[in-house]
Each structure stands twice: as structure tokens, then as C-alpha cells.
Coordinates of C-alpha atoms in Angstrom, one line a residue:
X1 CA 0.0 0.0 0.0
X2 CA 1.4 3.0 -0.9
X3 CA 2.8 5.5 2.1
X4 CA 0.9 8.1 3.7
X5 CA 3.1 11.0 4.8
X6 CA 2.1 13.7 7.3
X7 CA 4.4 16.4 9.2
X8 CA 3.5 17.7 13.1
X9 CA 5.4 19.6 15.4
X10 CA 5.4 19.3 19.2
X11 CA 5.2 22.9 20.1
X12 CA 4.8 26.2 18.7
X13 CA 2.9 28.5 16.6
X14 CA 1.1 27.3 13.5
X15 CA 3.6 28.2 10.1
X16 CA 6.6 26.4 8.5
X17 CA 9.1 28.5 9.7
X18 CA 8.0 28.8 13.8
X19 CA 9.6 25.0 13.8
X20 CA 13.1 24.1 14.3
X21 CA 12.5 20.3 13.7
X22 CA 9.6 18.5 11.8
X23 CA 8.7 15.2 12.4
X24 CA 7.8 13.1 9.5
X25 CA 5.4 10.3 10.0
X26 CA 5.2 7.7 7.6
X27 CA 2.6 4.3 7.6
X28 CA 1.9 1.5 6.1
X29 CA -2.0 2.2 6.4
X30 CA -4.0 2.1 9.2
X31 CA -2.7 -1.0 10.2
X32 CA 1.0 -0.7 9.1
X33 CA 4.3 0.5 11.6
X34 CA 4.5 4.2 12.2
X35 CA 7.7 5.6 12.4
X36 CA 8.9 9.0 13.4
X37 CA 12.1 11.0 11.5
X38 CA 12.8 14.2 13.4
X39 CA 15.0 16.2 10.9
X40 CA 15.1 20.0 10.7
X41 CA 12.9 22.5 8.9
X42 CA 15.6 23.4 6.3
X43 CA 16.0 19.3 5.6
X44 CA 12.3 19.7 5.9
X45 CA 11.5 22.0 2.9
X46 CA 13.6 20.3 0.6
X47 CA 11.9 17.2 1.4
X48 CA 8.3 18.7 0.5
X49 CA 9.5 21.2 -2.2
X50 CA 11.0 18.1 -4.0
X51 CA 8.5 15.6 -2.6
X52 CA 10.2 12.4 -1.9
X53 CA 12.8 12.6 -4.8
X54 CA 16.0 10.5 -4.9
X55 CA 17.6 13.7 -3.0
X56 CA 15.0 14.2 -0.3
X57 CA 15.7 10.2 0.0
X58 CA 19.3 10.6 0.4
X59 CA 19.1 13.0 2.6
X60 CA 16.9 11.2 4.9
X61 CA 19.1 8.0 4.8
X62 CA 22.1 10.5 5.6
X63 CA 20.0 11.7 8.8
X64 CA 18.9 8.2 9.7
X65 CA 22.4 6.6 9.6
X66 CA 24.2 8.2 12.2
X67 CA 23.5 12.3 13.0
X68 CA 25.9 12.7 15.2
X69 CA 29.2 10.2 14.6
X70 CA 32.0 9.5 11.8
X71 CA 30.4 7.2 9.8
X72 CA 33.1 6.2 7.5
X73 CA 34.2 2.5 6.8
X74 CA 37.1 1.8 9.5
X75 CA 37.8 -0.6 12.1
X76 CA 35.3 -1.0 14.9
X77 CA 36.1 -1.7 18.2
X78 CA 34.4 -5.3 19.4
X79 CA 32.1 -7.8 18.4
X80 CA 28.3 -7.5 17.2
X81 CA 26.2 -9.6 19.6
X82 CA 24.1 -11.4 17.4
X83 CA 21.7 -14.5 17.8
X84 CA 24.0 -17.5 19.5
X85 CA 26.3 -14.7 21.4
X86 CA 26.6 -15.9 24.8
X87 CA 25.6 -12.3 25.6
X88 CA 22.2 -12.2 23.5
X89 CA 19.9 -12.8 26.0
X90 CA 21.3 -10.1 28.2
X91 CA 21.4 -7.8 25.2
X92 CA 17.6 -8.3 24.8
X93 CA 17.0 -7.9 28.6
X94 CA 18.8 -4.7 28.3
X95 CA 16.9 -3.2 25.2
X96 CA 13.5 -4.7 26.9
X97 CA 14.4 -3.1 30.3
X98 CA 15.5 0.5 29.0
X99 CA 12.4 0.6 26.4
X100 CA 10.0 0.1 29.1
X101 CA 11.9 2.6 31.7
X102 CA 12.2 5.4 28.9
X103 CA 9.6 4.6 26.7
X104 CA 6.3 4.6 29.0
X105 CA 4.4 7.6 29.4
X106 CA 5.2 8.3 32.6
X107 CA 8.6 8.6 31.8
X108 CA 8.0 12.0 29.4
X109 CA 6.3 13.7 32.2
X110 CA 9.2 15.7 33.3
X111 CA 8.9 17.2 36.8
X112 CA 10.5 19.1 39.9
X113 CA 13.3 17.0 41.2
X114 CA 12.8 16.5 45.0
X115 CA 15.5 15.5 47.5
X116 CA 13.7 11.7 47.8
X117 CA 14.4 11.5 44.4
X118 CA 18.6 11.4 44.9
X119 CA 17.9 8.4 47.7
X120 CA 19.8 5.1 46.9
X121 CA 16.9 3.2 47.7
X122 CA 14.6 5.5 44.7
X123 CA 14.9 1.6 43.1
X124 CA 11.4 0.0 41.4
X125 CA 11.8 -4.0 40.4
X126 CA 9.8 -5.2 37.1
X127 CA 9.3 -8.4 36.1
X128 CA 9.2 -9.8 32.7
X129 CA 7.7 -13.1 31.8
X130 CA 8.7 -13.7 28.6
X131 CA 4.1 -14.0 28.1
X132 CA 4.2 -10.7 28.8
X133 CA 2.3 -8.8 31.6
X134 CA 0.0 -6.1 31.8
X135 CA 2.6 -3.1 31.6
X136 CA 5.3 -5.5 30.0
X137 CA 5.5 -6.9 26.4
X138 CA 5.6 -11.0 25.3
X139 CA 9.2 -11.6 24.1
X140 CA 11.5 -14.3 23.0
X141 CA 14.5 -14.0 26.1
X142 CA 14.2 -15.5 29.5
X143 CA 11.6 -14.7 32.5
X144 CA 14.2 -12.0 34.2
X145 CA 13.8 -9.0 36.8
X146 CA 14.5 -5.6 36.1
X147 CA 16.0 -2.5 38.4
X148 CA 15.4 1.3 37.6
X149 CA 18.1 3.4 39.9
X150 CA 16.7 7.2 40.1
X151 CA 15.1 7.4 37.2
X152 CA 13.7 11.1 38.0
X153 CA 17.1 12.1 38.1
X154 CA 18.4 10.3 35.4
X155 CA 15.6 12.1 33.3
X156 CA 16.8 15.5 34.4
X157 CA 20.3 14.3 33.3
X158 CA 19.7 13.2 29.8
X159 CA 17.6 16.5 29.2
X160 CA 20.6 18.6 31.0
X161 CA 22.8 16.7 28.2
X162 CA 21.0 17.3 25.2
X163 CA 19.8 13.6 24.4
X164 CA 17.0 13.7 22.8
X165 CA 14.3 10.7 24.1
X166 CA 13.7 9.3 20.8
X167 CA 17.5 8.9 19.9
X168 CA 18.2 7.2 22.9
X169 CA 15.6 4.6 22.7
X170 CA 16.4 4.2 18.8
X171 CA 20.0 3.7 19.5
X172 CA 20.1 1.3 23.0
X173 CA 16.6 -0.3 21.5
X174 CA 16.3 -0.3 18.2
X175 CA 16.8 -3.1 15.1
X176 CA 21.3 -2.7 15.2
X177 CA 22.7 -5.2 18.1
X178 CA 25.1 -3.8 20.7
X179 CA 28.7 -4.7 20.1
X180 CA 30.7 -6.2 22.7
X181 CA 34.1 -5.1 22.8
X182 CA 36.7 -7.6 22.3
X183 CA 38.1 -8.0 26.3
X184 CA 36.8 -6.7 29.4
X185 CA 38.8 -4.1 31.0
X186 CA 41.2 -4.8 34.1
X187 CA 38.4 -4.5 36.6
X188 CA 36.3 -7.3 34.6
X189 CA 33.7 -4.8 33.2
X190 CA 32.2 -5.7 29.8
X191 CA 31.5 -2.7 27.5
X192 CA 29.1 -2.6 24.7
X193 CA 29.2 0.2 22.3
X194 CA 25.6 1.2 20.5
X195 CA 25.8 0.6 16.4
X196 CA 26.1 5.0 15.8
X197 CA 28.8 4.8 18.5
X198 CA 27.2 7.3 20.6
X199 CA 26.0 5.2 23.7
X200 CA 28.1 3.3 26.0
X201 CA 27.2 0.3 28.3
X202 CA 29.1 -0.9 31.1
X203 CA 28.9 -3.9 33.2
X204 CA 29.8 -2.6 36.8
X205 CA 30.5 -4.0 40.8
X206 CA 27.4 -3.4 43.1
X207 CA 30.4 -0.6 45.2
X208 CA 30.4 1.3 41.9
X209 CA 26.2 1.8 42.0
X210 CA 26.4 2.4 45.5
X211 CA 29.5 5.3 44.6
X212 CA 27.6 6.4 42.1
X213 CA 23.9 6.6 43.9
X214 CA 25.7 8.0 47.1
X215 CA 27.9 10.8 45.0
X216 CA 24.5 11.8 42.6
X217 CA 23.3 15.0 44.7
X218 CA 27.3 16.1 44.5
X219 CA 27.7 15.6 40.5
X220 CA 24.1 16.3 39.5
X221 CA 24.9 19.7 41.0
X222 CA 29.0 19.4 39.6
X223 CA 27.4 19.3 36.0
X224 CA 24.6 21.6 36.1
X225 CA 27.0 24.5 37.0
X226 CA 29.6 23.7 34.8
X227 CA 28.8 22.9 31.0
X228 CA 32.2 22.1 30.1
X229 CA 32.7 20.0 32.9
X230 CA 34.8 16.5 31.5
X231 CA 34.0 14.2 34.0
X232 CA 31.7 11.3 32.5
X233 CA 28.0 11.7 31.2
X234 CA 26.1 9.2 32.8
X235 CA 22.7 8.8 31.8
X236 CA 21.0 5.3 33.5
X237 CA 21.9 3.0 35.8
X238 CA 20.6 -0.3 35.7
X239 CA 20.0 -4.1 36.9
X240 CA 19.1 -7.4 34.7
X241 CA 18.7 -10.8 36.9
X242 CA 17.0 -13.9 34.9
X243 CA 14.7 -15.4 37.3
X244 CA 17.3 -17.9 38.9
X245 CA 20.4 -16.4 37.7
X246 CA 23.0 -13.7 38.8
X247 CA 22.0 -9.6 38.9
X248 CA 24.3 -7.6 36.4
X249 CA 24.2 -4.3 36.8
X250 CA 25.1 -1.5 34.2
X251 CA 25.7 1.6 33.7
X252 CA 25.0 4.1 30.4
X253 CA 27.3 6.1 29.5
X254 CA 28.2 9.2 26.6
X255 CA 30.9 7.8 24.4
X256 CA 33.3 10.7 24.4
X257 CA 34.8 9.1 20.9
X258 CA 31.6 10.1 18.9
X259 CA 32.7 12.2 16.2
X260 CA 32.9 13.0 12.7
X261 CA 36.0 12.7 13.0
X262 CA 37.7 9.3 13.3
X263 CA 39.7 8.7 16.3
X264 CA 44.0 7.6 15.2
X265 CA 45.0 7.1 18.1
X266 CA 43.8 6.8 22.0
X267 CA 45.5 6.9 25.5
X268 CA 44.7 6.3 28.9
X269 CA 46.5 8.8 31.1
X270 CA 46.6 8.9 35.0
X271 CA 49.6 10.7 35.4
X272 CA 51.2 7.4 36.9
X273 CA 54.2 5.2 35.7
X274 CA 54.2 1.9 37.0
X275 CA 52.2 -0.8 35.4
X276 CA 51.8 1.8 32.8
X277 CA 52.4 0.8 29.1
X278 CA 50.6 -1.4 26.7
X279 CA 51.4 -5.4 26.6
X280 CA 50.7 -4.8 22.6
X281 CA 54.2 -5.8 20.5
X282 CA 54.3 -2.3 18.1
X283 CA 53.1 -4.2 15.2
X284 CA 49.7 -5.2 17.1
X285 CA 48.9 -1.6 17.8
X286 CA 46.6 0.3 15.5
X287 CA 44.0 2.7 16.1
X288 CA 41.5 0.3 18.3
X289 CA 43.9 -0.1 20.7
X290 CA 44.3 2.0 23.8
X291 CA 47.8 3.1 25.1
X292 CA 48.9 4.2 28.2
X293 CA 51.1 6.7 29.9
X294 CA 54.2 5.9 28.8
X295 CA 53.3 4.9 25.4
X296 CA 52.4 8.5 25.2
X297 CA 55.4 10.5 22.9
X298 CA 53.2 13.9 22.4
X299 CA 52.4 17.0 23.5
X300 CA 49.5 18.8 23.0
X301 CA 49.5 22.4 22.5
X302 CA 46.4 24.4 22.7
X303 CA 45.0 28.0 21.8
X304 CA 45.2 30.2 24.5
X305 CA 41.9 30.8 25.8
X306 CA 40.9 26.9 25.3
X307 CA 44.2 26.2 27.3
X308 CA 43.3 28.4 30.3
X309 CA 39.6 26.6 30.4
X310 CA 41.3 23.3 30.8
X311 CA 42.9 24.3 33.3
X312 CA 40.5 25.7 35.0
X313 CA 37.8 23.1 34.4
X314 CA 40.7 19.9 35.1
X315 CA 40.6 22.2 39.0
X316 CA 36.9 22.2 39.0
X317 CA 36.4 18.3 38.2
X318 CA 39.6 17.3 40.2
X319 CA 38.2 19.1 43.2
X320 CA 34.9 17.6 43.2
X321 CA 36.4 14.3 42.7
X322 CA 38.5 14.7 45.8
X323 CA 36.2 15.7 47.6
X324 CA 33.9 12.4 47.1
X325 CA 36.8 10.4 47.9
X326 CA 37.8 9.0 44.3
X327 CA 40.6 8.2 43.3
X328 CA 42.1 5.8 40.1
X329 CA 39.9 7.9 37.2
X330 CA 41.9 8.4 33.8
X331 CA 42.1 11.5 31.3
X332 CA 41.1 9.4 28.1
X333 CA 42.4 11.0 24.9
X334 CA 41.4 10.7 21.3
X335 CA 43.5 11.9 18.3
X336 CA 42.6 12.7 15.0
X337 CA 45.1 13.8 12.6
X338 CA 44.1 15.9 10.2
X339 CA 44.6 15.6 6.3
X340 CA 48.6 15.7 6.4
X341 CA 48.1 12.4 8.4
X342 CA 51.4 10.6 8.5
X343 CA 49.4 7.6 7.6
X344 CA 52.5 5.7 6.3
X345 CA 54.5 6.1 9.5
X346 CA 51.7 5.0 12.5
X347 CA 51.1 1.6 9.7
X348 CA 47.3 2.7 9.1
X349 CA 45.5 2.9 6.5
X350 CA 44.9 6.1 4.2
X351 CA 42.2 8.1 5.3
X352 CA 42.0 11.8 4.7
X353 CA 38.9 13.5 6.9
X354 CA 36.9 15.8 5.0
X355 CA 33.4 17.8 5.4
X356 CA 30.6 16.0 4.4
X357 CA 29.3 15.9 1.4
X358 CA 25.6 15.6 -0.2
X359 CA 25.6 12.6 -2.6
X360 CA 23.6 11.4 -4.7
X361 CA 22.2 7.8 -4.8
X362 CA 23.4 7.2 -8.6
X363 CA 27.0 6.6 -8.6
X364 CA 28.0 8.5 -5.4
X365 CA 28.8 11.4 -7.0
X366 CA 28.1 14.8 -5.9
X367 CA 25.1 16.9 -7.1
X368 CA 26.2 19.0 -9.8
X369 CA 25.7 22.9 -9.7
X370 CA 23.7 23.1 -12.4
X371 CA 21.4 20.0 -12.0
X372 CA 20.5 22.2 -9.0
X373 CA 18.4 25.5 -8.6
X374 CA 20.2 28.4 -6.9
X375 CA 17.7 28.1 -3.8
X376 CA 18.2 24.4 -3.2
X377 CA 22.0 25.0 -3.2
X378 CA 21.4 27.2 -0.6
X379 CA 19.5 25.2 1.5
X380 CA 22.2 22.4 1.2
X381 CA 24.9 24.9 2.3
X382 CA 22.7 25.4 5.2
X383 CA 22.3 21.5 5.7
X384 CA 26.8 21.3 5.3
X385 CA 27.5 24.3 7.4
X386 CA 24.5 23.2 10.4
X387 CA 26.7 19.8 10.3
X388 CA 29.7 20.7 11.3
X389 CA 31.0 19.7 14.5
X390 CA 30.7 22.1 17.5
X391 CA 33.4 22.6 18.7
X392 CA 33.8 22.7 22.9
X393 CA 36.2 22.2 25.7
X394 CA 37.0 18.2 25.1
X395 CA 34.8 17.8 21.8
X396 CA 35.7 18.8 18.3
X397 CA 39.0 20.6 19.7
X398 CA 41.7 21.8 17.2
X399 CA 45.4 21.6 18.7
X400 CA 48.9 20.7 17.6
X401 CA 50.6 17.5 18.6
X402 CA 54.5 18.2 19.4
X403 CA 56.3 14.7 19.0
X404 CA 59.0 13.7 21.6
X405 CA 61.7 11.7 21.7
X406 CA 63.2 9.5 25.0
X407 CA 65.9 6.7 25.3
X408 CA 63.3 4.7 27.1
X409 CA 59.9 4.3 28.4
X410 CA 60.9 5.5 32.1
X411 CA 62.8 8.9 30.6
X412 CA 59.2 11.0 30.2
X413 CA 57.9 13.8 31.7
X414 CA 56.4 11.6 34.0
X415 CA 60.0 11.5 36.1
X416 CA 59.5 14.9 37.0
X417 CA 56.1 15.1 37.9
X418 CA 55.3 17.0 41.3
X419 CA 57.4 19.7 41.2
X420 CA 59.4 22.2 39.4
X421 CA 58.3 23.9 35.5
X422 CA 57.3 22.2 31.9
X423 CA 60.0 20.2 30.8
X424 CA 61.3 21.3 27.0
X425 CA 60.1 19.3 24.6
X426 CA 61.3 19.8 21.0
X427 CA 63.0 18.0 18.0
X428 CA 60.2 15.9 16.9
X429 CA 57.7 16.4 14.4
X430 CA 54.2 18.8 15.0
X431 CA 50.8 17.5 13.4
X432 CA 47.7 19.6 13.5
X433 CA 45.1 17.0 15.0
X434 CA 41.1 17.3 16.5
X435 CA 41.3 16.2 20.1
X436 CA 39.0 14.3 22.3
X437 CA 39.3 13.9 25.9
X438 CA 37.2 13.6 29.2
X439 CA 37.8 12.3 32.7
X440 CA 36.7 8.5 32.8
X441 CA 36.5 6.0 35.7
X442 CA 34.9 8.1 38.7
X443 CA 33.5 5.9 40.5
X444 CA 36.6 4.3 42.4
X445 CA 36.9 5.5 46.1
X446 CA 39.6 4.7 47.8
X447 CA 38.4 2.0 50.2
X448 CA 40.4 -1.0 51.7
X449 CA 41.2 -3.0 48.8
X450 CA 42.6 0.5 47.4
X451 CA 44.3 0.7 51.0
X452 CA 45.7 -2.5 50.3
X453 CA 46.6 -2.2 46.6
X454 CA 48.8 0.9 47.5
X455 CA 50.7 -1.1 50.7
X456 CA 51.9 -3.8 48.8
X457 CA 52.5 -2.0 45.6
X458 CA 54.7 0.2 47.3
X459 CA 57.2 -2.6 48.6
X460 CA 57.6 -3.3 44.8
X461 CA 57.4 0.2 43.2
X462 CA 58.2 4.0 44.2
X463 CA 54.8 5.1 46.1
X464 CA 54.5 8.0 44.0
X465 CA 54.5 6.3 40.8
X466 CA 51.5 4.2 41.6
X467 CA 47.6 4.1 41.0
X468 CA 46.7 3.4 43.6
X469 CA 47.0 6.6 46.2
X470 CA 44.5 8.4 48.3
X471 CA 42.0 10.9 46.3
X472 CA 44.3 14.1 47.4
X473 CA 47.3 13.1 46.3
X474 CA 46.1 11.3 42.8
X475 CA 44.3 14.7 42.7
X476 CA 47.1 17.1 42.6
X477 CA 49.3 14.3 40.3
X478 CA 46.7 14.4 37.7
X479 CA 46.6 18.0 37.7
X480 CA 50.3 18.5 37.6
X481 CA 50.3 15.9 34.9
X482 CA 47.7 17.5 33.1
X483 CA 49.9 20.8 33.5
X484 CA 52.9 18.7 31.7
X485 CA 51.2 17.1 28.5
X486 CA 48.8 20.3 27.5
X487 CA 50.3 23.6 26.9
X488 CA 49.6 26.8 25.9
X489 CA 50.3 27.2 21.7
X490 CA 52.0 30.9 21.8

């Protein structure tokens, strides 16, 4: 049956040009799906000036894809969890659980956060028989329980962060599997990555929750006053237990690697030495792979102004952190080299970043100027220019990578670390990259296996060069670290 095709808009006067996005409905007739493409009014008027036409398709498909992320073809990180994965079931619990916690109408009813709302024990348990129930759906996984952790303030969270409702549901819930990435971390956390890259899940300990439930008050607060604060954007926390089985609890996370750009190279930095260096041989390491401290041979030279609001903000978030007693988080970085890439040298392959571009479904080719009326060029220069990356302290941010040079792994800037100026760095090559960064990690305090870590590590190691230290002093390391490997461009 042939579509039927409507436009409404949530709010608003009545006229075109009042609306900043449209939503296009299309069915299948009265008994067919209904889905909903939110685009924006300029996208909008090309789609109803040239009806559906192979352009207004392309467009759309362009939207649908991925709005917000690089979505060229390049390695992924991990492993799609498809039917047979020993992880599909809890993939489906996962999607199940999150559509029924974000999707029900109580859940859009947004209202005044109260102080019962930060309590740990703000918890509601729902069952799901795989027959369904009267506010859950049939499905094909096991009979399992499900746990909601403040989901008023979780609410208030993703609106604070600018994700939309629909996206999230489409991207955690929708048709694309999660992908599982290849090993859990050090801590035995699994990670699953949405398909458009923006959404991170992670398997976490029943101490992180309680961290996290007990610190919410402190960093709901921390992130409302400060936009530009790095720290992790957490927007759910969760629990799955199959009725008989073991609880797993999650959290959702903002992937800070969602770009346009794609990510070269990545480092985990704590500002510590020992322990810290990939167990990758050179040839294994490509851009998937996440290096350490002292695999890190650059430094990063910033603008001015964007240099001083690191600083400042790296104070800010270090200072909340200490004062919640957490210790062990990382500064995880993300490089993108720009198009004098030394592709050749870091044994990638070619790849050469460029705005993106309006192509036709025939042959992939560009529209042509003169297949196109002055007035729709102009509306796809307004498509191309509203696309580009916003730039913002962490996100997007241009800078110059200084290479250095050491006669081993232990001869860094990390030897002189707590005291004295910038060491000089020089002789190596400078690339002109995007950067990526944010504090990761946050929800390690330092209790007595932390206690414990730091004794007996310290028999073995310098004390100083350790994780594993109370919050004060990993506080004012990473910020004298963070002093050492960012510096002002003059």
C-alpha cells in the first residue's frame, strides 16, 4: 500500500518556519508501523519542495544513519552480539528493560526533582515473563527481573545533556545489536558500544552503583554548573537478573569518541608510571587499541583561551572528585590527525577527513551545480554548514601534537612530575590534529582493597608512581600531569 506522509510539530505557533524540527510520519496504512524521523525544517523544505525525490531520500538516509558520529568505513572496536552470542539474551534484557523505563508515558512527564528522588533506595523491580504482563511486552528471552536506579534524576540528566528521548531509545533499542568489545577491562567490566557509536554500556560492581547513587546529589549539582565540565556523562543506571540467575548491573554512558571525525589514536592517562604501558608488541597496535602513559610520545599544544579553560575546568572536576573520595579515574584521549596524516609512519590505512558531502544515490557522486536551482544550493549549504562539529572544551577541539623523543619508556615527563616547570620538549615532528578527551572511571573511592593495593605496591614500586594513592594526592598528580602534557600554543 502506498505511504501516507504527514508532518507535526510538538510545540509552537502554526507556520513552517516557527519549527526548528519536523517530524515526518510515515505508515503503512491504518494497520501498518509508524515511524517518526525528526529532521530540521531546512531538511524539511527540501523534502516537501522536492516531494520524496531520490535527493529528499538521500538526505533522509544520511540523517537516519548516524546524525551525530564518523560514519566512514574503519575498524570497529568489538564484536556484534548477534543471535548465539553468549551475551544475547542479556542484550535483549537490556533493550527490553531500557524501552520500558524510557519509553512509557510516565517517563515524558518531566517534573520538579525533589531531594527523595537522589535516595539510593529510589529503586522499582519489574518483572518480565517472557508471556508478557499487563505493563510489560511478550518476548522471546528468559523470565528475568528488572531494576530502575533514580530514574527522575536520570531524566533530568539526559535533558541537561542534550539527548533527545527518541534517539536514545532508537540507538540502546532499536533493530542494530550492541557490540561487545573484544576483552573486558582490568576490573572485569564488559563494554558494549551502541551501532552509531554514541551510547556506551558498562557492566559494573554493586560498590560502583552504591559510589555512584551515594555521590548523585554532589555531581548532579557538579554538571549543572559547569557545562564544560569532562567528567563522564552518565545517563541510567541499571540491573538485569534472569529469574534464577545472577544480577548484572550497568551503567550508560556518553561515548566521548563520537565524532565526525575518526579517532587515530587513544591513550589512557593517570599521570602514573608503574604498570603503565601497553602489553601490545608495536606491530599489534593500531588505532583500536588504547595506550597508556608511557606509550604517550606527544604533547599537545592548545590555543590560549581553550588552554586556560582546561585548566581551569581539570581544577573544578579534580576538586569535586576529591572531595567524594575517588581516586584511580583516567584522562582518556582521542587523536585525530588531520589531512597531512602521516598515515605511512603510525602503519594505518589512508584516510583523509573531509566535510561531508551531499551525494547522490546514482554513482555517489556529488550533485552538480547546475542540476541544482540556486535556492536548493542554498539550502544544502545550510544542511553542510549546520553539520559541522561544534566545537567545545573536550569535543571537536583543534590543537597541535608536538612529537618527543626518550631513550626509554621510564625517561618521560612523568620522572619529574610534582614539582618544578614544563620540561622542553622539541626536535620531533608537530601534526595539527582534532582532540578528544574527558575524565573517565569516577567511580573508584579509595576503600580498603585500594588501602591494600597501595601497601603492597609500594614494597615493589616508588609510592609515588602508583595508582593506587589516596584521592588528594592522585588529585594534585593528575593536575600537575595535566599541566605537563597540555600547553599553551604561543
Amino acid at each position: 500500500m502506498e505511504k501516507e506522509k504527514r508532518s507535526s510539530a510538538a510545540e509552537g505557533e502554526k507556520g513552517f518556519g516557527q519549527f526548528r524540527r519536523i517530524c515526518i510520519w510515515e505508515s503503512d496504512g491504518e494497520a501498518g508501523d509508524i515511524t517518526c524521523d525528526i529532521i530540521d525544517t531546512v531538511q524539511a523544505s527540501l523534502l516537501y519542495r522536492e516531494g520524496l525525490s531520490e535527493f529528499g531520500e538521500a538526505v533522509l538516509a544520511q540523517k537516519r544513519s548516524s546524525p551525530y558520529c564518523f560514519t566512514g568505513e574503519y575498524k570497529k572496536p568489538g564484536q556484534m552480539i548477534s543471535k548465539g552470542h553468549k551475551k544475547y539474551d542479556l542484550m535483549l534484557n537490556l533493550q527490553l528493560g531500557i524501552r520500558y523505563s524510557v519509553g512509557r508515558p510516565a517517563s515524558m512527564q518531566l517534573r520538579e526533582l525533589r531531594a527523595s528522588d537522589f535516595d539510593p533506595r529510589e529503586k522499582f523491580w519489574t518483572r518480565f515473563p517472557p508471556e508478557g504482563s499487563k505493563v510489560t511486552p511478550p518476548h522471546q528471552s528468559v523470565d528475568f527481573w528488572w531494576k530502575d536506579y533514580c530514574p527522575i534524576v536520570f531524566r533530568h540528566l539526559r535533558k541537561l545533556f542534550a539527548v533527545d528521548t527518541a534517539d536514545y531509545m532508537l540507538a540502546i533499542c532499536g533493530d542494530d545489536a550492541l557490540r561487545e568489545m573484544s576483552s573486558p577491562g582490568k576490573s572485569g567490566s564488559f563494554f558494549y558500544l551502541t551501532q552509531d557509536d554514541r551510547f556506551m554500556i558498562k557492566t559494573v560492581k554493586k560498590s560502583e552503583v552504591k559510589v555512584l547513587l551515594r555521590m548523585l546529589r554532589s555531581y548532579y549539582q557538579h554538571v549543572c554548573q559547569y557545562e564544560n565540565s569532562l567528567v563522564t556523562k552518565f545517563y541510567g543506571v541499571h540491573c538485569v537478573k534472569p529469574v534464577g540467575g545472577q544480577k548484572v548491573r550497568f551503567i550508560v554512558m556518553g561515548n566521548l569518541f563520537c565524532s565526525e571525525y575518526r579517532i587515530h589514536r587513544r591513550f589512557d592517562l593517570k599521570g602514573s608510571s608503574h604498570g603503565r604501558t601497553t602489553d601490545k608488541a608495536e606491530e599489534e597496535i593500531d588505532e583500536t587499541t588504547t595506550l597508556k602513559d608511557l606509550d604517550l610520545n606527544y604533547v599537545f599544544r592548545l590555543q590560549g583561551p581553550w588552554f586556560q579553560e582546561l585548566l581551569r575546568q581539570i581544577d573544578r572536576d579534580c576538586e569535586f572528585l576529591e572531595g567524594e573520595g575517588i581516586m584511580d579515574y583516567s584522562l582518556l584521549v582521542g587523536l585525530h590527525f588531520r589531512d597531512d596524516h602521516p598515515t605511512a609512519k603510525m602503519g594505518l590505512s589512508p584516510f583523509v577527513a573531509s566535510p561531508m558531502k551531499m551525494e547522490s544515490l546514482h554513482g555517489g557522486g556529488r550533485i552538480s551545480e547546475s542540476s541544482c536551482p540556486e535556492e536548493l544550493r542554498q539550502d544544502m549549504d545550510l544542511i553542510l554548514a549546520s553539520r559541522k562539529p561544534l566545537i567545545r572544551l573536550g569535543a571537536n577541539m583543534p590543537a597541535r601534537a608536538e612529537q618527543f623523543f626518550r631513550s626509554s619508556r621510564s625517561d618521560s615527563y612523568l620522572s619529574s612530575c610534582g614539582g618544578g616547570s614544563t620540561p622542553a620538549y622539541g626536535g620531533g615532528e608537530v601534526y595539527e590534529v582534532i582532540l578528544h578527551f574527558g575524565i573517565i572511571d569516577i567511580l573508584q573511592d579509595y576503600d580498603i582493597s585500594k588501602k591494600l593495593e597501595h601497601a603492597y605496591k609500594s614494597l615493589q614500586a616508588d609510592p609515588t608512581s602508583i595508582s593506587a594513592v589516596d584521592p588528594k594526592l592522585y588529585s594534585k598528580r593528575f593536575r600537575d600531569f595535566i599541566g605537563r602534557i597540555f600547553v599553551e600554543d604561543r
